[in-house]
Amino acid sequence: MKHNAQPADVDAVLRVIEEMGYEGRPIPGRQRVAIGLIGNDGKVDSGRLVALEGVREVIPVTQPYKQVSREWRDDPTVIELKNGTVIGGRDVVIMAGPCSVENEEQISGVARSIREAGATVLRGGAFKPRTSPYAFQGLGREGLELLARARDETGLAVVTEALDVQGLEMVAEYADILQIGARNMQNYSLLRAAGRAGIPVLLKRGMSATVRELLLAAEYIVSEGESRVILCERGLRGFDDHARNMLDLTAVVSVHELSHLPIVVDPSHGTGIRTKVPPMARAAVAAGADGIIIEVHPDPDRSVSDAAQAMHPDAFQQLVPELRGIAQAIDRDLVSPLD
Ligand code: PEP
Ligand code: MN
């Protein structure tokens, strides 16, 4: 809409869109209001819309995903968590914690040390998607309880994974951010349910998914009404075994070009090897990631899952100021630590 368009003009456009058999969504922006049109599968005849009062132009969205595209909304999506952490703004968010929640001492201990180091979000799986059915599957509700206790003690926000639709409601009761894992990126019923859970979603890129598929998966969540989606690059299955995965940092740049959603990088799964995590975390911040999510364990070699990539809290503590320096070099900063 034109910058001087009146609310009545917006209403008139919405009415016409409805008459055409579609749904209109006002998108308030810094300069002007945009109106998104959804419900069409293909090109829409814009003839009835262009001449309406207050309309500046009709822009066809050329991507198969719409609501998550930059064409739909140019302003970045900024997500504020209850503990004040802002994701997708100028500052880079640090999320850290063990792969799996193992016991109270472990999760509370890690929570205290990552908070001390400057992280503001605690990660930890209570439900684990394991490649082998015989591997540790997570503590379930008890793990969620332990995460909630660690949050109460430290003020950290909690990000944790829901594996399936049945378990999602329980996870959403405890989590500040709902994690959808790489293996579930194209589990469309889970994506739809996540879009109705009422909390922000961290959507991890599938290990063989294209950026386009990642954005379409995000579109599933947003189309159910949840606009607070954080994408996560966590490495792809490659041909080379020098690392667990190939961390695609170009995806950070591509996502920022194609979408208004924030993207964080997981250099732990992205490399699978402890010594490779800090350099790739630094590279991710340099590439423009809106956050970093790192596996940290008090006794990394004894970690019940993903031991090879787990970092010791001391190493993590050393890394954070390096990330801050890199963020500052590109006119950003880290999200302020909790006081
Ligand atoms: C995890 O975060 O521990 C995890 C299982 O990640 P991914 O889904 O990326 O493999
Ligand atoms: Mn893990």
Short mmCIF file of C-alpha atoms and ligand atoms in Angstrom, two decimals:
data_model
loop_
_atom_site.label_atom_id
_atom_site.label_comp_id
_atom_site.label_asym_id
_atom_site.label_seq_id
_atom_site.Cartn_x
_atom_site.Cartn_y
_atom_site.Cartn_z
CA MET A 1 0.00 0.00 0.00
CA LYS A 2 1.06 3.63 -0.43
CA HIS A 3 2.62 5.13 2.68
CA ASN A 4 -0.40 7.41 3.13
CA ALA A 5 -2.99 4.64 2.64
CA GLN A 6 -5.83 4.79 5.18
CA PRO A 7 -7.10 1.85 7.26
CA ALA A 8 -10.30 2.00 5.19
CA ASP A 9 -8.21 1.47 2.03
CA VAL A 10 -6.63 -1.60 3.58
CA ASP A 11 -10.07 -2.93 4.55
CA ALA A 12 -11.34 -2.37 1.01
CA VAL A 13 -8.44 -4.36 -0.45
CA LEU A 14 -9.01 -7.17 2.05
CA ARG A 15 -12.67 -7.28 1.04
CA VAL A 16 -11.87 -7.57 -2.65
CA ILE A 17 -9.30 -10.31 -1.99
CA GLU A 18 -11.98 -12.21 -0.09
CA GLU A 19 -14.48 -11.74 -2.91
CA MET A 20 -11.89 -13.20 -5.26
CA GLY A 21 -11.90 -16.33 -3.09
CA TYR A 22 -8.59 -15.82 -1.33
CA GLU A 23 -7.43 -14.71 2.10
CA GLY A 24 -5.73 -11.38 2.75
CA ARG A 25 -3.26 -10.73 5.55
CA PRO A 26 -2.16 -7.20 6.47
CA ILE A 27 1.59 -7.03 7.12
CA PRO A 28 2.50 -3.82 8.96
CA GLY A 29 5.97 -2.58 8.00
CA ARG A 30 8.27 0.25 8.97
CA GLN A 31 7.29 2.46 6.00
CA ARG A 32 3.96 1.10 4.84
CA VAL A 33 1.45 -1.71 5.19
CA ALA A 34 1.66 -4.62 2.77
CA ILE A 35 -1.18 -7.05 2.22
CA GLY A 36 -0.34 -10.66 1.59
CA LEU A 37 -2.67 -12.80 -0.45
CA ILE A 38 -2.83 -16.50 0.30
CA GLY A 39 -4.89 -19.43 -0.83
CA ASN A 40 -3.91 -19.27 -4.51
CA ASP A 41 -1.99 -22.00 -6.22
CA GLY A 42 -0.71 -20.13 -9.25
CA LYS A 43 -0.97 -16.68 -10.72
CA VAL A 44 -3.70 -14.31 -9.57
CA ASP A 45 -5.32 -11.74 -11.87
CA SER A 46 -4.31 -8.49 -10.19
CA GLY A 47 -6.59 -6.34 -12.37
CA ARG A 48 -9.17 -5.75 -9.63
CA LEU A 49 -6.52 -4.84 -7.06
CA VAL A 50 -4.19 -2.38 -8.81
CA ALA A 51 -6.83 0.31 -9.28
CA LEU A 52 -8.05 0.34 -5.68
CA GLU A 53 -7.49 3.44 -3.52
CA GLY A 54 -4.20 3.39 -1.64
CA VAL A 55 -2.68 0.51 -3.61
CA ARG A 56 0.91 1.22 -4.67
CA GLU A 57 1.72 -1.92 -6.62
CA VAL A 58 0.91 -5.60 -6.87
CA ILE A 59 3.99 -7.78 -6.54
CA PRO A 60 3.74 -11.44 -7.50
CA VAL A 61 5.71 -13.65 -5.10
CA THR A 62 7.89 -15.66 -7.42
CA GLN A 63 8.99 -18.27 -4.89
CA PRO A 64 6.99 -21.40 -4.05
CA TYR A 65 7.14 -20.40 -0.38
CA LYS A 66 5.35 -17.14 0.27
CA GLN A 67 4.90 -15.99 3.82
CA VAL A 68 8.51 -16.74 4.71
CA SER A 69 9.88 -15.00 1.61
CA ARG A 70 11.57 -11.61 1.48
CA GLU A 71 9.12 -10.64 -1.23
CA TRP A 72 6.30 -11.08 1.28
CA ARG A 73 8.02 -9.11 4.02
CA ASP A 74 11.25 -7.22 3.73
CA ASP A 75 11.69 -6.46 7.45
CA PRO A 76 13.46 -9.25 9.31
CA THR A 77 11.43 -11.37 11.70
CA VAL A 78 12.50 -10.50 15.23
CA ILE A 79 11.58 -12.94 17.99
CA GLU A 80 11.63 -11.98 21.65
CA LEU A 81 11.73 -14.72 24.26
CA LYS A 82 10.34 -14.40 27.79
CA ASN A 83 13.82 -13.94 29.27
CA GLY A 84 14.41 -10.93 27.01
CA THR A 85 16.59 -12.69 24.43
CA VAL A 86 15.94 -11.23 20.99
CA ILE A 87 16.57 -13.47 17.97
CA GLY A 88 16.82 -12.05 14.47
CA GLY A 89 17.74 -8.52 15.54
CA ARG A 90 21.15 -6.90 15.32
CA ASP A 91 22.71 -9.14 17.96
CA VAL A 92 23.83 -12.75 17.72
CA VAL A 93 22.24 -15.20 20.18
CA ILE A 94 24.25 -17.93 21.86
CA MET A 95 22.47 -21.20 22.64
CA ALA A 96 24.33 -24.05 24.31
CA GLY A 97 23.88 -27.20 26.37
CA PRO A 98 24.24 -30.93 26.16
CA CYS A 99 22.97 -33.11 23.36
CA SER A 100 20.76 -35.00 25.85
CA VAL A 101 19.51 -34.14 29.30
CA GLU A 102 21.07 -36.89 31.44
CA ASN A 103 20.50 -35.98 35.09
CA GLU A 104 19.97 -32.95 37.31
CA GLU A 105 23.59 -32.38 38.17
CA GLN A 106 24.61 -32.45 34.50
CA ILE A 107 21.93 -30.12 33.15
CA SER A 108 21.97 -27.64 36.02
CA GLY A 109 25.76 -27.59 36.02
CA VAL A 110 25.95 -26.93 32.27
CA ALA A 111 23.21 -24.31 32.55
CA ARG A 112 25.20 -22.40 35.17
CA SER A 113 28.43 -22.53 33.20
CA ILE A 114 26.98 -21.51 29.84
CA ARG A 115 25.09 -18.67 31.50
CA GLU A 116 28.33 -17.54 33.10
CA ALA A 117 30.00 -17.67 29.68
CA GLY A 118 27.28 -15.42 28.20
CA ALA A 119 24.74 -17.78 26.59
CA THR A 120 21.08 -16.90 27.08
CA VAL A 121 19.40 -20.06 25.76
CA LEU A 122 19.86 -23.60 27.10
CA ARG A 123 19.59 -26.54 24.71
CA GLY A 124 19.14 -30.18 25.68
CA GLY A 125 17.14 -33.07 24.31
CA ALA A 126 14.60 -34.91 26.47
CA PHE A 127 13.36 -36.86 23.44
CA LYS A 128 16.22 -37.96 21.20
CA PRO A 129 16.00 -38.95 17.54
CA ARG A 130 18.63 -41.68 17.54
CA THR A 131 19.83 -43.51 14.47
CA SER A 132 19.79 -46.78 16.42
CA PRO A 133 16.66 -47.93 18.29
CA TYR A 134 18.97 -49.38 20.98
CA ALA A 135 20.69 -46.07 21.70
CA PHE A 136 19.61 -43.82 24.62
CA GLN A 137 16.25 -42.30 23.67
CA GLY A 138 16.16 -39.50 26.24
CA LEU A 139 14.63 -39.04 29.70
CA GLY A 140 11.25 -37.91 28.36
CA ARG A 141 9.11 -35.88 30.76
CA GLU A 142 11.70 -36.16 33.50
CA GLY A 143 14.17 -34.46 31.15
CA LEU A 144 11.68 -31.66 30.51
CA GLU A 145 11.23 -31.23 34.27
CA LEU A 146 14.98 -30.95 34.70
CA LEU A 147 15.21 -28.37 31.92
CA ALA A 148 12.44 -26.34 33.55
CA ARG A 149 14.28 -26.48 36.87
CA ALA A 150 17.50 -25.32 35.21
CA ARG A 151 15.55 -22.45 33.64
CA ASP A 152 14.10 -21.46 37.02
CA GLU A 153 17.58 -21.45 38.55
CA THR A 154 19.37 -19.54 35.79
CA GLY A 155 16.84 -17.51 33.80
CA LEU A 156 18.03 -19.16 30.59
CA ALA A 157 15.39 -19.85 27.94
CA VAL A 158 14.99 -23.52 26.95
CA VAL A 159 15.05 -25.02 23.46
CA THR A 160 14.21 -28.72 23.25
CA GLU A 161 13.02 -31.16 20.63
CA ALA A 162 9.61 -32.70 20.03
CA LEU A 163 9.89 -35.96 18.10
CA ASP A 164 6.29 -36.52 17.17
CA VAL A 165 2.80 -35.04 17.21
CA GLN A 166 1.80 -37.05 20.30
CA GLY A 167 4.67 -35.67 22.36
CA LEU A 168 4.54 -32.14 21.06
CA GLU A 169 2.01 -30.73 23.49
CA MET A 170 4.03 -31.95 26.45
CA VAL A 171 7.23 -30.44 25.09
CA ALA A 172 5.47 -27.13 24.39
CA GLU A 173 4.35 -26.97 28.05
CA TYR A 174 7.97 -26.79 29.14
CA ALA A 175 9.94 -25.26 26.26
CA ASP A 176 10.49 -21.63 25.28
CA ILE A 177 11.43 -22.79 21.78
CA LEU A 178 10.24 -26.00 20.17
CA GLN A 179 12.97 -27.81 18.22
CA ILE A 180 12.12 -29.78 15.10
CA GLY A 181 15.08 -32.00 14.29
CA ALA A 182 16.80 -32.56 10.96
CA ARG A 183 15.21 -36.01 10.58
CA ASN A 184 11.75 -34.48 10.99
CA MET A 185 12.14 -31.47 8.72
CA GLN A 186 9.71 -32.92 6.21
CA ASN A 187 7.34 -34.49 8.71
CA TYR A 188 4.46 -32.35 7.54
CA SER A 189 1.94 -33.34 10.20
CA LEU A 190 4.53 -32.48 12.87
CA LEU A 191 5.28 -29.15 11.16
CA ARG A 192 1.58 -28.28 11.11
CA ALA A 193 1.19 -29.22 14.76
CA ALA A 194 4.28 -27.15 15.62
CA GLY A 195 2.65 -24.20 13.90
CA ARG A 196 -0.26 -24.47 16.34
CA ALA A 197 1.75 -25.01 19.53
CA GLY A 198 1.88 -21.33 20.43
CA ILE A 199 5.65 -21.03 20.94
CA PRO A 200 8.57 -20.16 18.63
CA VAL A 201 9.99 -23.03 16.58
CA LEU A 202 13.62 -23.88 15.79
CA LEU A 203 13.52 -25.77 12.51
CA LYS A 204 16.67 -27.71 11.66
CA ARG A 205 17.57 -28.30 8.04
CA GLY A 206 17.31 -31.90 6.94
CA MET A 207 20.63 -33.53 6.17
CA SER A 208 19.79 -33.80 2.50
CA ALA A 209 17.32 -30.95 2.16
CA THR A 210 17.77 -27.99 -0.15
CA VAL A 211 17.37 -24.44 1.13
CA ARG A 212 14.13 -24.27 -0.86
CA GLU A 213 12.80 -27.37 0.93
CA LEU A 214 13.83 -25.86 4.27
CA LEU A 215 11.89 -22.69 3.48
CA LEU A 216 8.87 -24.70 2.34
CA ALA A 217 8.99 -26.64 5.61
CA ALA A 218 9.04 -23.30 7.45
CA GLU A 219 6.07 -22.22 5.32
CA TYR A 220 4.07 -25.16 6.74
CA ILE A 221 4.62 -23.82 10.26
CA VAL A 222 3.91 -20.20 9.36
CA SER A 223 0.79 -21.15 7.39
CA GLU A 224 -0.66 -22.57 10.62
CA GLY A 225 -0.26 -19.18 12.28
CA GLU A 226 3.15 -19.33 13.96
CA SER A 227 5.37 -16.66 12.45
CA ARG A 228 8.18 -17.06 14.99
CA VAL A 229 10.33 -19.58 13.14
CA ILE A 230 14.10 -19.80 13.52
CA LEU A 231 15.91 -21.80 10.85
CA CYS A 232 19.00 -23.82 11.67
CA GLU A 233 21.82 -24.97 9.41
CA ARG A 234 23.34 -28.13 10.91
CA GLY A 235 25.35 -29.66 8.10
CA LEU A 236 24.51 -31.92 5.18
CA ARG A 237 25.32 -35.51 4.38
CA GLY A 238 28.32 -35.33 2.07
CA PHE A 239 30.72 -37.67 0.34
CA ASP A 240 33.70 -36.96 2.54
CA ASP A 241 34.32 -38.53 5.94
CA HIS A 242 36.77 -35.93 7.29
CA ALA A 243 33.84 -34.56 9.31
CA ARG A 244 30.41 -35.88 10.33
CA ASN A 245 28.62 -33.49 7.97
CA MET A 246 29.35 -30.69 5.55
CA LEU A 247 28.38 -27.41 7.19
CA ASP A 248 26.81 -25.23 4.51
CA LEU A 249 27.51 -21.67 5.61
CA THR A 250 26.47 -20.30 2.23
CA ALA A 251 22.95 -21.30 3.30
CA VAL A 252 23.08 -18.49 5.88
CA VAL A 253 23.63 -15.97 3.12
CA SER A 254 21.04 -17.55 0.83
CA VAL A 255 18.39 -17.68 3.56
CA HIS A 256 18.98 -14.00 4.36
CA GLU A 257 18.51 -13.17 0.70
CA LEU A 258 15.41 -15.29 0.23
CA SER A 259 13.67 -15.00 3.59
CA HIS A 260 13.02 -12.63 6.49
CA LEU A 261 13.38 -15.47 9.01
CA PRO A 262 16.44 -15.65 11.27
CA ILE A 263 18.92 -18.47 10.82
CA VAL A 264 21.25 -19.94 13.43
CA VAL A 265 24.12 -22.35 12.86
CA ASP A 266 24.86 -25.59 14.70
CA PRO A 267 28.60 -26.25 14.27
CA SER A 268 28.40 -29.25 16.66
CA HIS A 269 26.30 -31.47 14.40
CA GLY A 270 27.73 -29.57 11.44
CA THR A 271 31.21 -30.96 12.08
CA GLY A 272 30.72 -33.75 14.62
CA ILE A 273 34.21 -33.19 16.02
CA ARG A 274 35.03 -31.14 19.10
CA THR A 275 38.14 -29.44 17.70
CA LYS A 276 36.28 -28.32 14.60
CA VAL A 277 33.44 -26.65 16.48
CA PRO A 278 35.09 -23.35 17.54
CA PRO A 279 36.51 -22.45 14.11
CA MET A 280 33.19 -23.17 12.39
CA ALA A 281 31.28 -21.25 15.07
CA ARG A 282 33.53 -18.27 14.38
CA ALA A 283 33.02 -18.71 10.63
CA ALA A 284 29.24 -18.88 11.11
CA VAL A 285 29.15 -15.56 12.96
CA ALA A 286 31.35 -14.06 10.25
CA ALA A 287 28.92 -15.35 7.61
CA GLY A 288 26.06 -13.49 9.30
CA ALA A 289 24.34 -16.18 11.37
CA ASP A 290 21.77 -14.77 13.79
CA GLY A 291 22.87 -17.26 16.42
CA ILE A 292 24.96 -20.26 17.26
CA ILE A 293 23.80 -23.46 18.94
CA ILE A 294 26.56 -25.56 20.48
CA GLU A 295 26.70 -28.83 22.41
CA VAL A 296 28.45 -28.40 25.75
CA HIS A 297 28.88 -31.17 28.35
CA PRO A 298 30.65 -31.11 31.74
CA ASP A 299 32.44 -34.36 30.92
CA PRO A 300 32.36 -34.46 27.11
CA ASP A 301 33.81 -37.94 26.65
CA ARG A 302 31.13 -39.39 28.94
CA SER A 303 28.29 -37.70 27.08
CA VAL A 304 25.59 -40.35 26.45
CA SER A 305 25.02 -38.97 22.96
CA ASP A 306 27.22 -37.08 20.50
CA ALA A 307 30.28 -37.33 22.74
CA ALA A 308 32.78 -36.67 19.95
CA GLN A 309 31.39 -33.22 19.27
CA ALA A 310 30.63 -32.11 22.84
CA MET A 311 32.68 -29.17 24.11
CA HIS A 312 33.90 -28.72 27.66
CA PRO A 313 32.43 -25.64 29.41
CA ASP A 314 35.93 -24.13 29.72
CA ALA A 315 36.48 -24.31 25.96
CA PHE A 316 33.03 -22.80 25.43
CA GLN A 317 33.85 -20.00 27.83
CA GLN A 318 36.94 -19.21 25.75
CA LEU A 319 34.99 -19.23 22.51
CA VAL A 320 32.28 -16.72 23.45
CA PRO A 321 34.52 -13.60 23.54
CA GLU A 322 35.97 -14.62 20.17
CA LEU A 323 32.45 -14.75 18.76
CA ARG A 324 31.77 -11.35 20.30
CA GLY A 325 34.84 -9.89 18.59
CA ILE A 326 33.76 -11.26 15.23
CA ALA A 327 30.20 -10.00 15.69
CA GLN A 328 31.52 -6.54 16.54
CA ALA A 329 33.75 -6.55 13.47
CA ILE A 330 30.62 -6.82 11.29
CA ASP A 331 28.66 -4.17 13.17
CA ARG A 332 26.76 -6.58 15.38
CA ASP A 333 27.26 -7.77 18.94
CA LEU A 334 26.27 -10.78 21.02
CA VAL A 335 22.91 -10.69 22.78
CA SER A 336 23.63 -9.25 26.25
CA PRO A 337 24.25 -11.87 28.92
CA LEU A 338 21.58 -12.28 31.62
CA ASP A 339 22.24 -10.23 34.75
C1 PEP B 1 20.30 -32.41 18.31
O1 PEP B 1 20.12 -31.18 18.28
O2 PEP B 1 20.83 -33.01 19.26
C2 PEP B 1 19.97 -33.19 17.10
C3 PEP B 1 19.55 -34.45 17.18
O3 PEP B 1 20.15 -32.48 15.97
P1 PEP B 1 19.79 -32.84 14.44
O4 PEP B 1 18.31 -32.95 14.40
O5 PEP B 1 20.31 -31.62 13.72
O6 PEP B 1 20.53 -34.09 14.07
MN MN B 2 23.16 -33.98 19.38
#
